[in-house]
PDB file of C-alpha atoms in Angstrom:
ATOM      1  CA  MET A  19      79.897 -26.380 -59.995  1.00 28.00           C
ATOM      2  CA  HIS A  20      77.874 -23.504 -58.597  1.00 31.00           C
ATOM      3  CA  GLN A  21      79.570 -23.647 -55.207  1.00 32.00           C
ATOM      4  CA  SER A  22      83.019 -23.706 -56.820  1.00 30.00           C
ATOM      5  CA  LEU A  23      82.187 -20.700 -58.989  1.00 36.00           C
ATOM      6  CA  PHE A  24      80.826 -18.869 -55.941  1.00 35.00           C
ATOM      7  CA  ARG A  25      84.143 -19.317 -54.118  1.00 31.00           C
ATOM      8  CA  VAL A  26      85.981 -17.857 -57.122  1.00 33.00           C
ATOM      9  CA  VAL A  27      83.633 -14.871 -57.087  1.00 37.00           C
ATOM     10  CA  MET A  28      84.267 -14.171 -53.436  1.00 38.00           C
ATOM     11  CA  ASN A  29      88.027 -14.560 -53.810  1.00 38.00           C
ATOM     12  CA  GLN A  30      88.038 -12.005 -56.628  1.00 54.00           C
ATOM     13  CA  ASN A  31      85.974  -9.564 -54.537  1.00 75.00           C
ATOM     14  CA  ARG A  32      83.293  -9.475 -57.179  1.00 85.00           C
ATOM     15  CA  THR A  33      79.612  -9.544 -56.301  1.00 91.00           C
ATOM     16  CA  PRO A  34      77.865 -12.742 -57.486  1.00 93.00           C
ATOM     17  CA  LEU A  35      74.917 -12.148 -59.763  1.00 95.00           C
ATOM     18  CA  ILE A  36      72.196 -14.401 -61.223  1.00 96.00           C
ATOM     19  CA  LEU A  37      71.057 -14.106 -64.850  1.00 97.00           C
ATOM     20  CA  LEU A  38      67.430 -14.772 -65.787  1.00 96.00           C
ATOM     21  CA  GLY A  39      67.728 -16.214 -69.295  1.00 94.00           C
ATOM     22  CA  GLY A  40      70.385 -18.134 -71.152  1.00 93.00           C
ATOM     23  CA  GLY A  41      70.076 -17.132 -74.810  1.00 94.00           C
ATOM     24  CA  GLY A  42      72.044 -14.759 -77.010  1.00 95.00           C
ATOM     25  CA  HIS A  43      71.405 -11.691 -74.858  1.00 96.00           C
ATOM     26  CA  ALA A  44      72.638 -13.580 -71.804  1.00 96.00           C
ATOM     27  CA  ARG A  45      75.865 -14.519 -73.581  1.00 96.00           C
ATOM     28  CA  VAL A  46      76.481 -10.858 -74.383  1.00 96.00           C
ATOM     29  CA  LEU A  47      75.889  -9.949 -70.742  1.00 96.00           C
ATOM     30  CA  ILE A  48      78.267 -12.668 -69.572  1.00 95.00           C
ATOM     31  CA  ASP A  49      81.024 -11.177 -71.727  1.00 94.00           C
ATOM     32  CA  LEU A  50      80.197  -7.739 -70.309  1.00 95.00           C
ATOM     33  CA  LEU A  51      80.405  -9.022 -66.738  1.00 94.00           C
ATOM     34  CA  LEU A  52      83.663 -10.864 -67.314  1.00 91.00           C
ATOM     35  CA  GLU A  53      85.270  -7.674 -68.662  1.00 90.00           C
ATOM     36  CA  TRP A  54      84.058  -5.635 -65.692  1.00 86.00           C
ATOM     37  CA  ASP A  55      85.482  -5.806 -62.177  1.00 82.00           C
ATOM     38  CA  SER A  56      82.282  -5.375 -60.155  1.00 89.00           C
ATOM     39  CA  TYR A  57      80.063  -8.425 -60.744  1.00 92.00           C
ATOM     40  CA  MET A  58      80.558 -12.068 -61.655  1.00 92.00           C
ATOM     41  CA  PRO A  59      77.881 -14.315 -63.209  1.00 93.00           C
ATOM     42  CA  ALA A  60      77.178 -16.961 -60.571  1.00 92.00           C
ATOM     43  CA  GLY A  61      74.520 -18.893 -62.470  1.00 94.00           C
ATOM     44  CA  ILE A  62      71.748 -18.898 -65.060  1.00 95.00           C
ATOM     45  CA  LEU A  63      68.049 -19.604 -64.523  1.00 95.00           C
ATOM     46  CA  ASP A  64      66.227 -20.672 -67.678  1.00 93.00           C
ATOM     47  CA  PRO A  65      63.372 -23.207 -67.983  1.00 93.00           C
ATOM     48  CA  GLU A  66      64.487 -24.256 -71.470  1.00 92.00           C
ATOM     49  CA  LEU A  67      68.037 -25.261 -70.489  1.00 93.00           C
ATOM     50  CA  ALA A  68      69.228 -28.433 -68.791  1.00 94.00           C
ATOM     51  CA  VAL A  69      70.295 -28.076 -65.183  1.00 93.00           C
ATOM     52  CA  GLY A  70      74.041 -28.655 -64.936  1.00 90.00           C
ATOM     53  CA  SER A  71      74.776 -27.476 -68.470  1.00 93.00           C
ATOM     54  CA  GLN A  72      76.902 -24.371 -68.996  1.00 93.00           C
ATOM     55  CA  ILE A  73      76.735 -21.204 -71.060  1.00 92.00           C
ATOM     56  CA  LYS A  74      80.190 -19.696 -71.593  1.00 93.00           C
ATOM     57  CA  GLY A  75      81.316 -21.468 -68.434  1.00 92.00           C
ATOM     58  CA  VAL A  76      78.408 -20.250 -66.288  1.00 94.00           C
ATOM     59  CA  PRO A  77      76.272 -23.070 -64.813  1.00 94.00           C
ATOM     60  CA  VAL A  78      72.553 -23.456 -65.442  1.00 95.00           C
ATOM     61  CA  LEU A  79      70.965 -23.795 -61.998  1.00 93.00           C
ATOM     62  CA  GLY A  80      67.300 -24.324 -62.891  1.00 90.00           C
ATOM     63  CA  THR A  81      64.265 -22.109 -63.480  1.00 89.00           C
ATOM     64  CA  ASP A  82      63.270 -18.810 -61.919  1.00 84.00           C
ATOM     65  CA  ALA A  83      61.617 -20.892 -59.175  1.00 87.00           C
ATOM     66  CA  GLU A  84      65.176 -21.212 -57.808  1.00 88.00           C
ATOM     67  CA  LEU A  85      65.459 -17.489 -57.064  1.00 91.00           C
ATOM     68  CA  ARG A  86      64.544 -17.870 -53.406  1.00 90.00           C
ATOM     69  CA  THR A  87      67.078 -20.666 -53.035  1.00 89.00           C
ATOM     70  CA  GLN A  88      69.766 -18.382 -54.428  1.00 90.00           C
ATOM     71  CA  GLN A  89      68.773 -15.693 -51.941  1.00 88.00           C
ATOM     72  CA  GLU A  90      69.062 -18.175 -49.096  1.00 88.00           C
ATOM     73  CA  GLN A  91      72.590 -18.936 -50.296  1.00 89.00           C
ATOM     74  CA  GLY A  92      73.488 -15.257 -50.021  1.00 91.00           C
ATOM     75  CA  ILE A  93      73.066 -13.989 -53.587  1.00 92.00           C
ATOM     76  CA  GLN A  94      71.216 -10.678 -53.608  1.00 95.00           C
ATOM     77  CA  HIS A  95      71.846  -9.414 -57.160  1.00 96.00           C
ATOM     78  CA  ALA A  96      70.187 -10.514 -60.394  1.00 96.00           C
ATOM     79  CA  VAL A  97      69.540  -9.199 -63.894  1.00 97.00           C
ATOM     80  CA  VAL A  98      67.069  -9.850 -66.684  1.00 97.00           C
ATOM     81  CA  ALA A  99      69.103 -11.593 -69.375  1.00 96.00           C
ATOM     82  CA  VAL A 100      66.494 -12.197 -72.055  1.00 95.00           C
ATOM     83  CA  GLY A 101      66.504 -10.047 -75.165  1.00 90.00           C
ATOM     84  CA  SER A 102      63.586  -8.637 -77.107  1.00 83.00           C
ATOM     85  CA  THR A 103      62.079  -9.022 -80.558  1.00 76.00           C
ATOM     86  CA  ARG A 104      59.484  -6.230 -80.814  1.00 79.00           C
ATOM     87  CA  SER A 105      57.838  -7.018 -77.454  1.00 84.00           C
ATOM     88  CA  THR A 106      59.447  -6.183 -74.110  1.00 89.00           C
ATOM     89  CA  ASN A 107      56.688  -7.904 -72.103  1.00 91.00           C
ATOM     90  CA  LEU A 108      58.808 -10.799 -70.852  1.00 91.00           C
ATOM     91  CA  ARG A 109      61.641  -8.515 -69.804  1.00 94.00           C
ATOM     92  CA  ARG A 110      59.181  -6.306 -67.926  1.00 94.00           C
ATOM     93  CA  LYS A 111      57.591  -9.325 -66.209  1.00 94.00           C
ATOM     94  CA  LEU A 112      60.942 -10.720 -65.043  1.00 94.00           C
ATOM     95  CA  TYR A 113      62.054  -7.301 -63.829  1.00 96.00           C
ATOM     96  CA  GLY A 114      58.935  -7.060 -61.704  1.00 95.00           C
ATOM     97  CA  GLN A 115      59.486 -10.557 -60.335  1.00 94.00           C
ATOM     98  CA  LEU A 116      63.004  -9.670 -59.207  1.00 95.00           C
ATOM     99  CA  ARG A 117      61.801  -6.463 -57.563  1.00 94.00           C
ATOM    100  CA  GLU A 118      59.043  -8.308 -55.711  1.00 95.00           C
ATOM    101  CA  LEU A 119      61.573 -10.783 -54.325  1.00 94.00           C
ATOM    102  CA  GLY A 120      63.880  -7.971 -53.217  1.00 94.00           C
ATOM    103  CA  PHE A 121      66.809  -8.618 -55.560  1.00 95.00           C
ATOM    104  CA  GLU A 122      69.052  -5.694 -56.412  1.00 96.00           C
ATOM    105  CA  GLN A 123      69.241  -5.107 -60.178  1.00 96.00           C
ATOM    106  CA  PRO A 124      72.340  -3.008 -60.860  1.00 96.00           C
ATOM    107  CA  PRO A 125      72.817  -1.048 -64.074  1.00 96.00           C
ATOM    108  CA  LEU A 126      75.329  -2.874 -66.288  1.00 96.00           C
ATOM    109  CA  VAL A 127      77.638  -0.884 -68.571  1.00 96.00           C
ATOM    110  CA  HIS A 128      80.211  -2.427 -70.902  1.00 96.00           C
ATOM    111  CA  PRO A 129      83.693  -0.967 -70.313  1.00 95.00           C
ATOM    112  CA  SER A 130      83.903   0.156 -73.943  1.00 96.00           C
ATOM    113  CA  ALA A 131      80.703   2.235 -73.771  1.00 97.00           C
ATOM    114  CA  ILE A 132      81.114   6.022 -73.519  1.00 97.00           C
ATOM    115  CA  LEU A 133      78.777   7.834 -71.136  1.00 97.00           C
ATOM    116  CA  SER A 134      78.711  11.468 -70.108  1.00 96.00           C
ATOM    117  CA  SER A 135      79.130  11.969 -66.376  1.00 95.00           C
ATOM    118  CA  SER A 136      75.646  13.529 -66.290  1.00 95.00           C
ATOM    119  CA  VAL A 137      73.860  10.457 -67.678  1.00 97.00           C
ATOM    120  CA  ILE A 138      71.387   8.896 -65.233  1.00 96.00           C
ATOM    121  CA  LEU A 139      70.821   5.139 -65.368  1.00 97.00           C
ATOM    122  CA  GLY A 140      67.806   3.493 -63.766  1.00 96.00           C
ATOM    123  CA  GLU A 141      67.706   0.180 -61.954  1.00 96.00           C
ATOM    124  CA  GLY A 142      68.491  -2.782 -64.182  1.00 97.00           C
ATOM    125  CA  THR A 143      69.480  -0.769 -67.260  1.00 97.00           C
ATOM    126  CA  GLN A 144      71.951  -2.390 -69.654  1.00 97.00           C
ATOM    127  CA  VAL A 145      74.376  -0.508 -71.908  1.00 97.00           C
ATOM    128  CA  MET A 146      76.290  -2.700 -74.336  1.00 97.00           C
ATOM    129  CA  ALA A 147      79.680  -2.503 -76.034  1.00 97.00           C
ATOM    130  CA  GLY A 148      80.429   0.577 -78.099  1.00 97.00           C
ATOM    131  CA  ALA A 149      77.327   2.534 -77.117  1.00 98.00           C
ATOM    132  CA  ILE A 150      77.658   6.328 -76.754  1.00 98.00           C
ATOM    133  CA  ILE A 151      75.322   8.297 -74.474  1.00 98.00           C
ATOM    134  CA  GLN A 152      75.694  12.058 -74.339  1.00 97.00           C
ATOM    135  CA  THR A 153      75.043  14.699 -71.686  1.00 97.00           C
ATOM    136  CA  GLU A 154      71.850  15.009 -69.593  1.00 97.00           C
ATOM    137  CA  THR A 155      70.312  11.804 -70.951  1.00 97.00           C
ATOM    138  CA  ARG A 156      68.138   9.698 -68.671  1.00 97.00           C
ATOM    139  CA  ILE A 157      67.677   5.944 -69.096  1.00 97.00           C
ATOM    140  CA  GLY A 158      64.727   4.382 -67.258  1.00 97.00           C
ATOM    141  CA  ALA A 159      64.589   1.158 -65.272  1.00 97.00           C
ATOM    142  CA  GLY A 160      65.032  -2.049 -67.229  1.00 97.00           C
ATOM    143  CA  ALA A 161      65.858  -0.299 -70.500  1.00 97.00           C
ATOM    144  CA  VAL A 162      68.477  -1.671 -72.911  1.00 98.00           C
ATOM    145  CA  VAL A 163      70.876   0.384 -75.044  1.00 98.00           C
ATOM    146  CA  ASN A 164      72.367  -2.217 -77.320  1.00 97.00           C
ATOM    147  CA  THR A 165      75.670  -2.598 -79.136  1.00 97.00           C
ATOM    148  CA  GLY A 166      76.890   0.527 -80.907  1.00 98.00           C
ATOM    149  CA  ALA A 167      73.767   2.598 -80.250  1.00 98.00           C
ATOM    150  CA  ARG A 168      74.301   6.372 -80.181  1.00 98.00           C
ATOM    151  CA  ILE A 169      72.183   8.654 -78.026  1.00 98.00           C
ATOM    152  CA  ASP A 170      72.802  12.379 -78.190  1.00 98.00           C
ATOM    153  CA  HIS A 171      72.170  15.075 -75.570  1.00 97.00           C
ATOM    154  CA  ASP A 172      69.029  15.525 -73.479  1.00 98.00           C
ATOM    155  CA  CYS A 173      67.280  12.335 -74.500  1.00 98.00           C
ATOM    156  CA  GLU A 174      64.925  10.373 -72.257  1.00 98.00           C
ATOM    157  CA  ILE A 175      64.613   6.613 -72.645  1.00 98.00           C
ATOM    158  CA  LYS A 176      61.751   5.471 -70.446  1.00 98.00           C
ATOM    159  CA  GLN A 177      61.516   2.220 -68.540  1.00 97.00           C
ATOM    160  CA  HIS A 178      61.777  -1.103 -70.354  1.00 97.00           C
ATOM    161  CA  ALA A 179      62.430   0.478 -73.746  1.00 97.00           C
ATOM    162  CA  PHE A 180      64.724  -1.584 -75.972  1.00 97.00           C
ATOM    163  CA  LEU A 181      67.167   0.002 -78.433  1.00 98.00           C
ATOM    164  CA  ALA A 182      68.586  -2.610 -80.805  1.00 97.00           C
ATOM    165  CA  PRO A 183      72.166  -2.457 -82.151  1.00 97.00           C
ATOM    166  CA  GLY A 184      73.085   0.658 -84.101  1.00 98.00           C
ATOM    167  CA  VAL A 185      70.088   2.812 -83.171  1.00 98.00           C
ATOM    168  CA  ILE A 186      70.772   6.564 -83.458  1.00 98.00           C
ATOM    169  CA  LEU A 187      68.844   9.174 -81.462  1.00 98.00           C
ATOM    170  CA  SER A 188      69.527  12.849 -82.164  1.00 97.00           C
ATOM    171  CA  GLY A 189      69.246  15.396 -79.362  1.00 94.00           C
ATOM    172  CA  GLY A 190      66.117  15.785 -77.251  1.00 97.00           C
ATOM    173  CA  VAL A 191      64.412  12.542 -78.287  1.00 98.00           C
ATOM    174  CA  THR A 192      61.937  10.863 -75.940  1.00 98.00           C
ATOM    175  CA  VAL A 193      61.395   7.099 -76.181  1.00 98.00           C
ATOM    176  CA  GLY A 194      58.293   5.872 -74.369  1.00 98.00           C
ATOM    177  CA  GLU A 195      57.851   2.960 -71.997  1.00 97.00           C
ATOM    178  CA  ASN A 196      58.213  -0.515 -73.523  1.00 96.00           C
ATOM    179  CA  ALA A 197      59.022   0.905 -76.964  1.00 97.00           C
ATOM    180  CA  PHE A 198      61.153  -1.198 -79.308  1.00 97.00           C
ATOM    181  CA  LEU A 199      63.552   0.404 -81.807  1.00 97.00           C
ATOM    182  CA  GLY A 200      64.932  -2.026 -84.386  1.00 96.00           C
ATOM    183  CA  ALA A 201      68.530  -2.295 -85.555  1.00 97.00           C
ATOM    184  CA  GLY A 202      69.866   0.812 -87.262  1.00 98.00           C
ATOM    185  CA  ALA A 203      66.757   2.943 -86.731  1.00 98.00           C
ATOM    186  CA  VAL A 204      67.396   6.719 -86.782  1.00 98.00           C
ATOM    187  CA  VAL A 205      65.281   9.284 -84.921  1.00 98.00           C
ATOM    188  CA  ILE A 206      65.713  12.993 -85.650  1.00 97.00           C
ATOM    189  CA  GLN A 207      66.021  15.622 -82.920  1.00 97.00           C
ATOM    190  CA  GLY A 208      63.105  16.512 -80.676  1.00 97.00           C
ATOM    191  CA  THR A 209      60.967  13.541 -81.703  1.00 98.00           C
ATOM    192  CA  HIS A 210      58.661  11.679 -79.308  1.00 98.00           C
ATOM    193  CA  ILE A 211      58.280   7.892 -79.608  1.00 98.00           C
ATOM    194  CA  GLY A 212      55.132   6.713 -77.830  1.00 98.00           C
ATOM    195  CA  ASN A 213      54.713   3.974 -75.261  1.00 98.00           C
ATOM    196  CA  ASN A 214      54.718   0.440 -76.709  1.00 97.00           C
ATOM    197  CA  ALA A 215      55.610   1.751 -80.164  1.00 97.00           C
ATOM    198  CA  VAL A 216      57.671  -0.368 -82.563  1.00 97.00           C
ATOM    199  CA  ILE A 217      60.177   1.222 -84.936  1.00 97.00           C
ATOM    200  CA  ALA A 218      61.260  -1.183 -87.675  1.00 97.00           C
ATOM    201  CA  ALA A 219      64.918  -1.870 -88.422  1.00 96.00           C
ATOM    202  CA  GLY A 220      66.468   0.812 -90.614  1.00 97.00           C
ATOM    203  CA  ALA A 221      63.549   3.223 -90.268  1.00 98.00           C
ATOM    204  CA  VAL A 222      64.179   6.980 -90.264  1.00 98.00           C
ATOM    205  CA  VAL A 223      61.724   8.668 -87.911  1.00 98.00           C
ATOM    206  CA  VAL A 224      61.096  12.340 -88.752  1.00 97.00           C
ATOM    207  CA  ARG A 225      57.870  12.946 -86.807  1.00 97.00           C
ATOM    208  CA  ASP A 226      56.307  11.873 -83.516  1.00 97.00           C
ATOM    209  CA  VAL A 227      55.079   8.284 -83.223  1.00 97.00           C
ATOM    210  CA  GLU A 228      51.849   7.517 -81.371  1.00 98.00           C
ATOM    211  CA  ASP A 229      51.498   5.014 -78.540  1.00 98.00           C
ATOM    212  CA  GLY A 230      51.376   1.441 -79.811  1.00 97.00           C
ATOM    213  CA  ALA A 231      52.137   2.355 -83.429  1.00 97.00           C
ATOM    214  CA  LEU A 232      54.344   0.329 -85.795  1.00 97.00           C
ATOM    215  CA  VAL A 233      56.303   2.449 -88.267  1.00 97.00           C
ATOM    216  CA  LYS A 234      58.841   1.543 -90.942  1.00 97.00           C
ATOM    217  CA  GLY A 235      60.578   2.924 -93.998  1.00 95.00           C
ATOM    218  CA  VAL A 236      62.435   6.093 -95.001  1.00 95.00           C
ATOM    219  CA  PRO A 237      60.852   8.300 -93.860  1.00 94.00           C
ATOM    220  CA  ALA A 238      59.033   6.100 -91.381  1.00 91.00           C
ATOM    221  CA  LYS A 239      55.264   5.735 -91.848  1.00 92.00           C
TER     222      LYS A 239
END
């Protein structure tokens, strides 16, 4: 099945790409890739899925131990396809594994997302359907801007941060490394979210958040 899919990829002039993870986040990424004309999902690596099974028509090829085999077969692109629930540790670990092996991790942007031409995306960033990212914003390596998130001007989202669906950042917000912002969280302008901080779903952040802190509520405390 993998070889057949690979031939289809090459015939469509799309670059084959491996996904690390086969859960809900991976299914969202598969839809993104199928609506884009640059990359095609060539296979999934996930230790919890049966080899030979399929996710949305994409074959499960084994575990991440198969990455070198995929390289030997000519595949040079891969993405982290696991999501996050408060901790981004697994995503960060898999990102590092792909870098060490020399895989290219392209930024992935859903066609329906709206990005200013001045937005800078780091390696392996993922921007999902309906997201809006305004001028002079920088997104660090491995970060995720999820479905319908809205990021205004001059924000900085540092590496491996995870913005859940519906997050709103006003202008000039900084989100630290590995921070997690839950669904529907709102951050007012000029606020700094520390490294490894967790912002609960629906929280309204009106002041800076320290490294490693967990805040929730309206206003967030």
